[in-house]
Short mmCIF file of C-alpha atoms in Angstrom, two decimals:
data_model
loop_
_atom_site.label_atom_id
_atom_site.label_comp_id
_atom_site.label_asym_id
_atom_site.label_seq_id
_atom_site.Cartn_x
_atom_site.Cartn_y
_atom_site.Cartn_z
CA UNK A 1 95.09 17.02 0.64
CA UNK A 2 92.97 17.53 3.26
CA UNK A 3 90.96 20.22 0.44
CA UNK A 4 90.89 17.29 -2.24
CA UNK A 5 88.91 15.20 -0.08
CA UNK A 6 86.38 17.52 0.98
CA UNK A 7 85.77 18.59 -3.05
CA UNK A 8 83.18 15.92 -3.42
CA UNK A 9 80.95 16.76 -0.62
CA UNK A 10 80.13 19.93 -2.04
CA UNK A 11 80.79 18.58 -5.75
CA UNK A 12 77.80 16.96 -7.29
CA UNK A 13 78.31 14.16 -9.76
CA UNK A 14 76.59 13.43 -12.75
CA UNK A 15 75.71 9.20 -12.22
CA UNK A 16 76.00 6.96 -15.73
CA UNK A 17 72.37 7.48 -16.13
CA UNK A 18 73.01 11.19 -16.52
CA UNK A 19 75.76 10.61 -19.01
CA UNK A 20 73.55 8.25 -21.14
CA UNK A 21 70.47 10.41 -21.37
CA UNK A 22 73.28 13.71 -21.93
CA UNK A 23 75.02 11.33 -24.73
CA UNK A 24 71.74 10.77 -26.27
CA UNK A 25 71.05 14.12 -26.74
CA UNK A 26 73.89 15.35 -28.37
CA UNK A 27 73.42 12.18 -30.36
CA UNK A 28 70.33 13.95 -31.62
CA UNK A 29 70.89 17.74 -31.97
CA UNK A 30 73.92 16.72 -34.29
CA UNK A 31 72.14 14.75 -36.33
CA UNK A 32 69.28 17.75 -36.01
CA UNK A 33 71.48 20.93 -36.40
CA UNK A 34 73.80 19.05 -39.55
CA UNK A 35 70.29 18.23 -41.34
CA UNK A 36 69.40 22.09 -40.78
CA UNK A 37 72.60 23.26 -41.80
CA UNK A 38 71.93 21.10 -45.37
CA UNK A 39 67.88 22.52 -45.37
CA UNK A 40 68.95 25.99 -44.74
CA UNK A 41 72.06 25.73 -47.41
CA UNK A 42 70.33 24.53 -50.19
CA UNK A 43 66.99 27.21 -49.35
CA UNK A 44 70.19 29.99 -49.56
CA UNK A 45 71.32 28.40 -52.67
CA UNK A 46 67.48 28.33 -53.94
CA UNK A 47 66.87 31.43 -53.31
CA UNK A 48 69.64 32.78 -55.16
CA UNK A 49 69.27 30.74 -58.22
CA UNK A 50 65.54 31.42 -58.46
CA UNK A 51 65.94 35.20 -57.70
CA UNK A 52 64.62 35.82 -61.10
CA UNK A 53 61.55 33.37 -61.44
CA UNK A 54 60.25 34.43 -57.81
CA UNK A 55 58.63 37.69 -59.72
CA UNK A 56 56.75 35.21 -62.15
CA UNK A 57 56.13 33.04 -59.47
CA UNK A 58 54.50 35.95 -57.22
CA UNK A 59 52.38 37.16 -59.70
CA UNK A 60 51.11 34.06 -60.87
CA UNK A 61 48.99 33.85 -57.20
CA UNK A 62 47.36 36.92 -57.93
CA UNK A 63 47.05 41.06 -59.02
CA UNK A 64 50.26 41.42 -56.86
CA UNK A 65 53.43 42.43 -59.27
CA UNK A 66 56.49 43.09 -57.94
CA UNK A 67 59.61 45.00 -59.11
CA UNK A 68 62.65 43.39 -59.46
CA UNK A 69 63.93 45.63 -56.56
CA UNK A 70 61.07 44.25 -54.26
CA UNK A 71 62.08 40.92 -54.70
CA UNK A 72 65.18 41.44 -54.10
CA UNK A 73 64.36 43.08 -50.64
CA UNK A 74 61.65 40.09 -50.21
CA UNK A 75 65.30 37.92 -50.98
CA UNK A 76 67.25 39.96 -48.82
CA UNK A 77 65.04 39.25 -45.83
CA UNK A 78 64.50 35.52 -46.51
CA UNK A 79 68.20 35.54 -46.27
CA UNK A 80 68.46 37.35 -42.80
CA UNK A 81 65.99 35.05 -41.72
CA UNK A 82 67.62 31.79 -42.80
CA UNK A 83 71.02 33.47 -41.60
CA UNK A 84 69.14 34.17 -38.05
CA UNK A 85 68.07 30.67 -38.16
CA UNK A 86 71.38 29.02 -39.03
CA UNK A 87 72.67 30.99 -35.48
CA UNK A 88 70.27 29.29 -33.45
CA UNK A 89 70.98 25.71 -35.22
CA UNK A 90 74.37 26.63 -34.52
CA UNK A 91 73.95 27.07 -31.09
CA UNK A 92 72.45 23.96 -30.83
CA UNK A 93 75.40 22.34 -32.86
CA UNK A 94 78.44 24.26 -30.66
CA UNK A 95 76.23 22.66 -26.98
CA UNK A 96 76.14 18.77 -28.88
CA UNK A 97 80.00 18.81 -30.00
CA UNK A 98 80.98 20.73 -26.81
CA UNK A 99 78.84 18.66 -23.85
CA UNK A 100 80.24 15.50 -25.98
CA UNK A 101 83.59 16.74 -25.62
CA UNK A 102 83.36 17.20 -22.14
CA UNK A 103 81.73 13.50 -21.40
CA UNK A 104 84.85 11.77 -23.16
CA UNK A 105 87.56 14.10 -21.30
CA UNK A 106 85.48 14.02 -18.15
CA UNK A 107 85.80 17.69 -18.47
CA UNK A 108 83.93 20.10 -15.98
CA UNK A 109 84.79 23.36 -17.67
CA UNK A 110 83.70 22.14 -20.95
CA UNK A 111 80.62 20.87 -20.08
CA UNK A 112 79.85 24.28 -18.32
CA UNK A 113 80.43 25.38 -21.52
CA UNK A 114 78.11 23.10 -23.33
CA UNK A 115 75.49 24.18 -20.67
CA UNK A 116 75.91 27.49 -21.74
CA UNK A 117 75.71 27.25 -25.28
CA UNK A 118 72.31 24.87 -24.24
CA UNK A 119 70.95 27.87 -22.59
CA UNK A 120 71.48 30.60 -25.24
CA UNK A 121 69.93 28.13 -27.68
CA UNK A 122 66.98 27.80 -25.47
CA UNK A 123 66.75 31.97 -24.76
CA UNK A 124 66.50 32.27 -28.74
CA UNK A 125 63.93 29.86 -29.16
CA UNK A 126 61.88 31.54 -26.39
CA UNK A 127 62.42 34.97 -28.32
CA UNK A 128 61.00 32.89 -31.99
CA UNK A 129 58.45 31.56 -29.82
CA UNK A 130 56.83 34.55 -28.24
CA UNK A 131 57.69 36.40 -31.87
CA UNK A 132 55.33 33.89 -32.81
CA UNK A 133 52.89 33.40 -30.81
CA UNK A 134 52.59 37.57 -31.28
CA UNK A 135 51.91 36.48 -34.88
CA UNK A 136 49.06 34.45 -33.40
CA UNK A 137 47.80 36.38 -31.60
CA UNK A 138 47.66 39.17 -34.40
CA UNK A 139 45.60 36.62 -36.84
CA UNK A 140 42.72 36.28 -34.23
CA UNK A 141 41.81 39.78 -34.64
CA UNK B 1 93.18 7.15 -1.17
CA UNK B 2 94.23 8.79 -3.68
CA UNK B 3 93.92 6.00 -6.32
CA UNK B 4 90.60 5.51 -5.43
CA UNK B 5 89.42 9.26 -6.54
CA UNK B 6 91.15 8.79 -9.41
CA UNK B 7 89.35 5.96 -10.57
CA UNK B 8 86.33 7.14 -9.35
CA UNK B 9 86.26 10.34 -11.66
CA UNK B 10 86.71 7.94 -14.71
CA UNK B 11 83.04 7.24 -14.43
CA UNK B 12 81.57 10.26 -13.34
CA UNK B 13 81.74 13.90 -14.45
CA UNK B 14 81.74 16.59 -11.30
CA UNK B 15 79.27 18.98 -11.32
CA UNK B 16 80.94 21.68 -9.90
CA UNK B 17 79.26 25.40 -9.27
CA UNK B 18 80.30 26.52 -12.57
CA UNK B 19 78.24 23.50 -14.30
CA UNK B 20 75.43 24.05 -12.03
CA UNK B 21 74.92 27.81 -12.63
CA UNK B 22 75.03 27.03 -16.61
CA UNK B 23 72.82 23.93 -16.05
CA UNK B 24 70.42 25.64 -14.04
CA UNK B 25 70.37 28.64 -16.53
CA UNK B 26 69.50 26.09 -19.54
CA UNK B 27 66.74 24.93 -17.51
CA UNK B 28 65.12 28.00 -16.46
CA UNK B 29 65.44 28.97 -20.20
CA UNK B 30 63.79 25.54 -21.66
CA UNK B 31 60.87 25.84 -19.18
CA UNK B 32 60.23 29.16 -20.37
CA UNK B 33 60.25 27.95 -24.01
CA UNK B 34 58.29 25.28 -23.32
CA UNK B 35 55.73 26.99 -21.65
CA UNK B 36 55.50 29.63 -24.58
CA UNK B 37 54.85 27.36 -27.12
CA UNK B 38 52.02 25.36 -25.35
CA UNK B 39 50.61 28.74 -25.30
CA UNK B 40 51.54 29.65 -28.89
CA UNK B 41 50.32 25.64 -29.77
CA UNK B 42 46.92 26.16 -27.79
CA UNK B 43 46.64 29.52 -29.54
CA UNK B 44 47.05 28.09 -32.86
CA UNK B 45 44.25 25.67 -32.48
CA UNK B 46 42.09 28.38 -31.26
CA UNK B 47 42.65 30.47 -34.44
CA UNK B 48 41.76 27.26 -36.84
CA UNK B 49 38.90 26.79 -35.04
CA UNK B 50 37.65 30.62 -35.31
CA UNK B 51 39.28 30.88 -38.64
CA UNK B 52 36.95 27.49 -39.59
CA UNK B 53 33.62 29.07 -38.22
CA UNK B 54 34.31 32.24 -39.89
CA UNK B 55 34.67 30.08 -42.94
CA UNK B 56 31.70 28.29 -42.80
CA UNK B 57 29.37 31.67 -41.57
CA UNK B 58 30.69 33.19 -44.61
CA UNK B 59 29.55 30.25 -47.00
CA UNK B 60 26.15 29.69 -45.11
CA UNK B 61 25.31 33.34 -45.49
CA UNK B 62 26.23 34.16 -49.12
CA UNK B 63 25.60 30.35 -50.41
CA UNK B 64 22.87 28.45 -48.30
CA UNK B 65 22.89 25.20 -46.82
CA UNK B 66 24.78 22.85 -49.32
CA UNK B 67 28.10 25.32 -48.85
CA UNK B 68 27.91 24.71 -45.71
CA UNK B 69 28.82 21.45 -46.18
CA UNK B 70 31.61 22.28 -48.02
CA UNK B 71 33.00 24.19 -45.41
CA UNK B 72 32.83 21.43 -43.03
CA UNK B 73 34.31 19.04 -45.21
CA UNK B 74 37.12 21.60 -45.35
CA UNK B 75 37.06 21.52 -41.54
CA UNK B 76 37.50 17.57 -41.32
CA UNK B 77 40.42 17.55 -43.72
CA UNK B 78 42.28 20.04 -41.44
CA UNK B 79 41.56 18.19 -38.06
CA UNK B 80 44.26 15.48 -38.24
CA UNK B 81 47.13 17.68 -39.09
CA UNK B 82 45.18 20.04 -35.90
CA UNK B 83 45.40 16.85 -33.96
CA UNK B 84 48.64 15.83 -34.54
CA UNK B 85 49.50 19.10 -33.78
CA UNK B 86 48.35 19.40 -30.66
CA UNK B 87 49.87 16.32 -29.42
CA UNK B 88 53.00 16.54 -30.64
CA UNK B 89 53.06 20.23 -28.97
CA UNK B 90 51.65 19.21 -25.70
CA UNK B 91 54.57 16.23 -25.67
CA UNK B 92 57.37 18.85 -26.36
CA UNK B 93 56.18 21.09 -23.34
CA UNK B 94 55.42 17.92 -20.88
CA UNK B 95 59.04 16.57 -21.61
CA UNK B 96 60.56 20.34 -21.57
CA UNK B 97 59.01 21.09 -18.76
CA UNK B 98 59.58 18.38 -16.80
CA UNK B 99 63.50 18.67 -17.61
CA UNK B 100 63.02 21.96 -16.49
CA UNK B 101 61.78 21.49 -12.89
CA UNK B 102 63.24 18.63 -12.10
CA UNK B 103 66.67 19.52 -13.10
CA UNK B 104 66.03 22.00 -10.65
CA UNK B 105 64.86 20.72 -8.63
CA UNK B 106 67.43 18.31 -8.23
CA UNK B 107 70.37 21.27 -8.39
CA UNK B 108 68.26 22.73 -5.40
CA UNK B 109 68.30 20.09 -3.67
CA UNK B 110 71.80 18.49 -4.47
CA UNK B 111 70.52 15.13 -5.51
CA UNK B 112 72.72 13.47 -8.99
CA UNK B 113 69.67 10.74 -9.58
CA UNK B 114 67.06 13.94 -10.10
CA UNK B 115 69.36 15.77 -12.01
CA UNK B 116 69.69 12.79 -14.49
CA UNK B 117 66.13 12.06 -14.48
CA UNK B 118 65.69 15.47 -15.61
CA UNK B 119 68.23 15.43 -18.33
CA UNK B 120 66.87 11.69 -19.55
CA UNK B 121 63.67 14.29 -19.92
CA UNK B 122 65.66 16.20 -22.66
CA UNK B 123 67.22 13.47 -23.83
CA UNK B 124 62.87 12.23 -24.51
CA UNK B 125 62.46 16.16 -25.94
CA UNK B 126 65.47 16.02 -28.36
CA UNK B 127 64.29 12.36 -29.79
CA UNK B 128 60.67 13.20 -30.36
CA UNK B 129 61.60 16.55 -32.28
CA UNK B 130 64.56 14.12 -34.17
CA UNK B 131 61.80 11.51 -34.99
CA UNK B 132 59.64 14.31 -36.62
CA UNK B 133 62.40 15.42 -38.60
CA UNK B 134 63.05 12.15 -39.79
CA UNK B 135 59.33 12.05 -40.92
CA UNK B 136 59.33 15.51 -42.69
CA UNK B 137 62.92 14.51 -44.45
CA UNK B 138 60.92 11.42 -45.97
CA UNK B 139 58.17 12.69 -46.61
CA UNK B 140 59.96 15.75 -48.43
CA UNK B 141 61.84 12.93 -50.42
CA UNK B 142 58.63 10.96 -51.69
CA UNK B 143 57.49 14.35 -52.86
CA UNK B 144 60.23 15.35 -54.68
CA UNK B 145 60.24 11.57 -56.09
CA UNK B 146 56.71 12.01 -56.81
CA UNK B 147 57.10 15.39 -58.32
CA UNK B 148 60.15 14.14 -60.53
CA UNK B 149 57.57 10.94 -61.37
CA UNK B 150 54.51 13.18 -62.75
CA UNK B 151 56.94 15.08 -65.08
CA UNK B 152 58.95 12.60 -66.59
#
C-alpha cells in the first residue's frame, strides 16, 4: 500500500493537454499512412500493368532503349523501393493505432509501445533523409 | 484513498520509465531527422540556384544576350515552388525540433506541462505534412480530371 502511494512521485503523468495534442496526431498519421498505403498500392498495381509500355515509354525521351530484361530489373527495383516505403508508412500506421489504443485503455505498456514504433519510424526517415541529402550533395558536383 | 487514485488515472495516462525511455528515444530520433532535412532542404536550394547560373552561363555563352533572358525567365518560374519549398521545410524542422528538445527537456526535468507542449509540437508537425497531402491529393485529382477532360 504504502508502494502504491509512492508510484506517482516518481511516475510522471501525461496532463489532458498531452492527450489532445497525442490524439491529434494519430488522428493524422492514420489518415497519412492509409492514403500512402492506397498511393503506393495502386503505383504497385501500375507498375505491373504497364510493365510492357514502360520500354516504349523510355525510349520515347530519348536514344536510350532498353531490353525487356532491363525493365524488368528497373520494375524490380521500383518495387523494392515502394515495398521499403510501405515499411516506413507502416511504422507510422502500427505508432497511430497503437498510442490510440493506449489513450482509450489508459494503457502504459502500450503506449511505450507506440513510442517505440514512433521512434523506429523516425530512425528510417533519418536514414531516407541523409540517403538523400547524399543524392544532393552528389548533383552539386 | 484508494478511490481517489482510481479516479484519478481515468484522466491521465502514467508515464512510467518504460514510456519515458521510448518517448525520449522518438525524440532524439525526430530531432535528428529534422535537423537532416533542413540541411538536405537548404542544400536543395543551393543546387537550383547553381544548377540556374550554370543554366544561364551556358545560354549567354553559346547564344548572346536575348538567351539570357530566357534563362531567367526559366529561373522565375522555378522560384515559387523554391519558395514554398523552403518554407514548408524550415516549418517541418522548427516544429520537429522543437518537439524534440522540449520533450526532453521536459523528461529531464520531470515536468508533464513541457512534455505536452512538446508533443502539441508534433501534433503542429503531423498537421502541416497532413495539410500538404491533402493539397497534392487534389491537386493530383484536378489533373487526372483535366487529363480525362482534354481526351474525351
Amino acid at each position: 500500500m504504502e508502494q502504491n502511494e509512492q508510484a506517482p512521485l516518481f511516475d510522471m503523468e501525461l496532463d489532458a493537454q498531452g492527450q489532445t495534442s497525442l490524439m491529434s496526431v494519430t488522428t493524422w498519421t492514420r489518415f497519412m499512412t492509409i492514403t500512402g498505403f492506397i498511393v503506393c498500392g495502386l503505383a504497385i498495381i501500375g507498375l505491373l500493368a504497364a510493365k510492357d509500355d514502360l520500354a516504349d515509354a523510355i525510349a520515347s525521351y530519348g536514344s536510350i532503349s532498353a531490353s525487356s530484361s532491363e525493365i524488368g530489373i528497373l520494375v524490380i527495383v521500383c518495387v523494392i523501393v515502394l515495398a521499403i516505403v510501405l515499411v516506413w508508412l507502416f511504422l507510422l500506421f502500427k505508432a497511430s493505432t497503437t498510442i490510440k489504443r493506449a489513450l482509450v485503455s489508459r494503457n502504459s505498456a502500450e503506449l511505450a509501445d507506440g513510442f517505440k514504433h514512433l521512434r523506429n519510424f523516425f530512425i528510417l526517415s533519418t536514414i531516407f533523409s541523409t540517403l538523400s541529402l547524399i543524392s544532393t550533395i552528389k548533383s552539386l558536383f | 484513498m484508494e478511490l481517489q487514485d482510481n479516479s484519478h488515472s481515468l484522466f491521465s495516462v502514467s508515464l512510467d520509465e518504460n514510456v519515458k525511455k521510448n518517448l525520449r528515444g522518438a525524440a532524439k530520433w525526430a530531432g535528428n531527422a529534422a535537423l537532416v532535412g533542413l540541411v538536405g532542404t537548404i542544400l536543395s536550394v543551393l543546387v537550383f540556384i547553381v544548377g540556374q547560373s550554370r543554366t544561364s552561363t551556358r545560354y549567354q555563352s553559346s547564344e548572346g544576350f536575348n538567351s539570357f533572358r530566357s534563362g531567367g525567365a526559366s529561373q522565375s518560374d522555378g522560384l515559387p515552388s523554391l519558395v514554398i519549398g523552403l518554407i514548408i521545410g524550415i516549418a517541418l524542422f522548427y516544429f520537429l525540433n522543437k518537439f524534440s528538445k522540449t520533450t526532453i527537456a521536459g523528461l529531464d526535468g520531470g515536468d508533464s506541462p513541457t512534455v505536452s507542449e512538446g508533443i502539441g509540437n508534433l501534433a503542429t508537425y503531423f498537421k502541416i505534412i497532413g495539410v500538404i497531402f491533402i493539397v497534392m491529393i487534389v491537386v493530383v485529382f484536378l489533373g487526372v480530371l483535366v487529363a480525362i477532360g482534354s481526351k474525351a
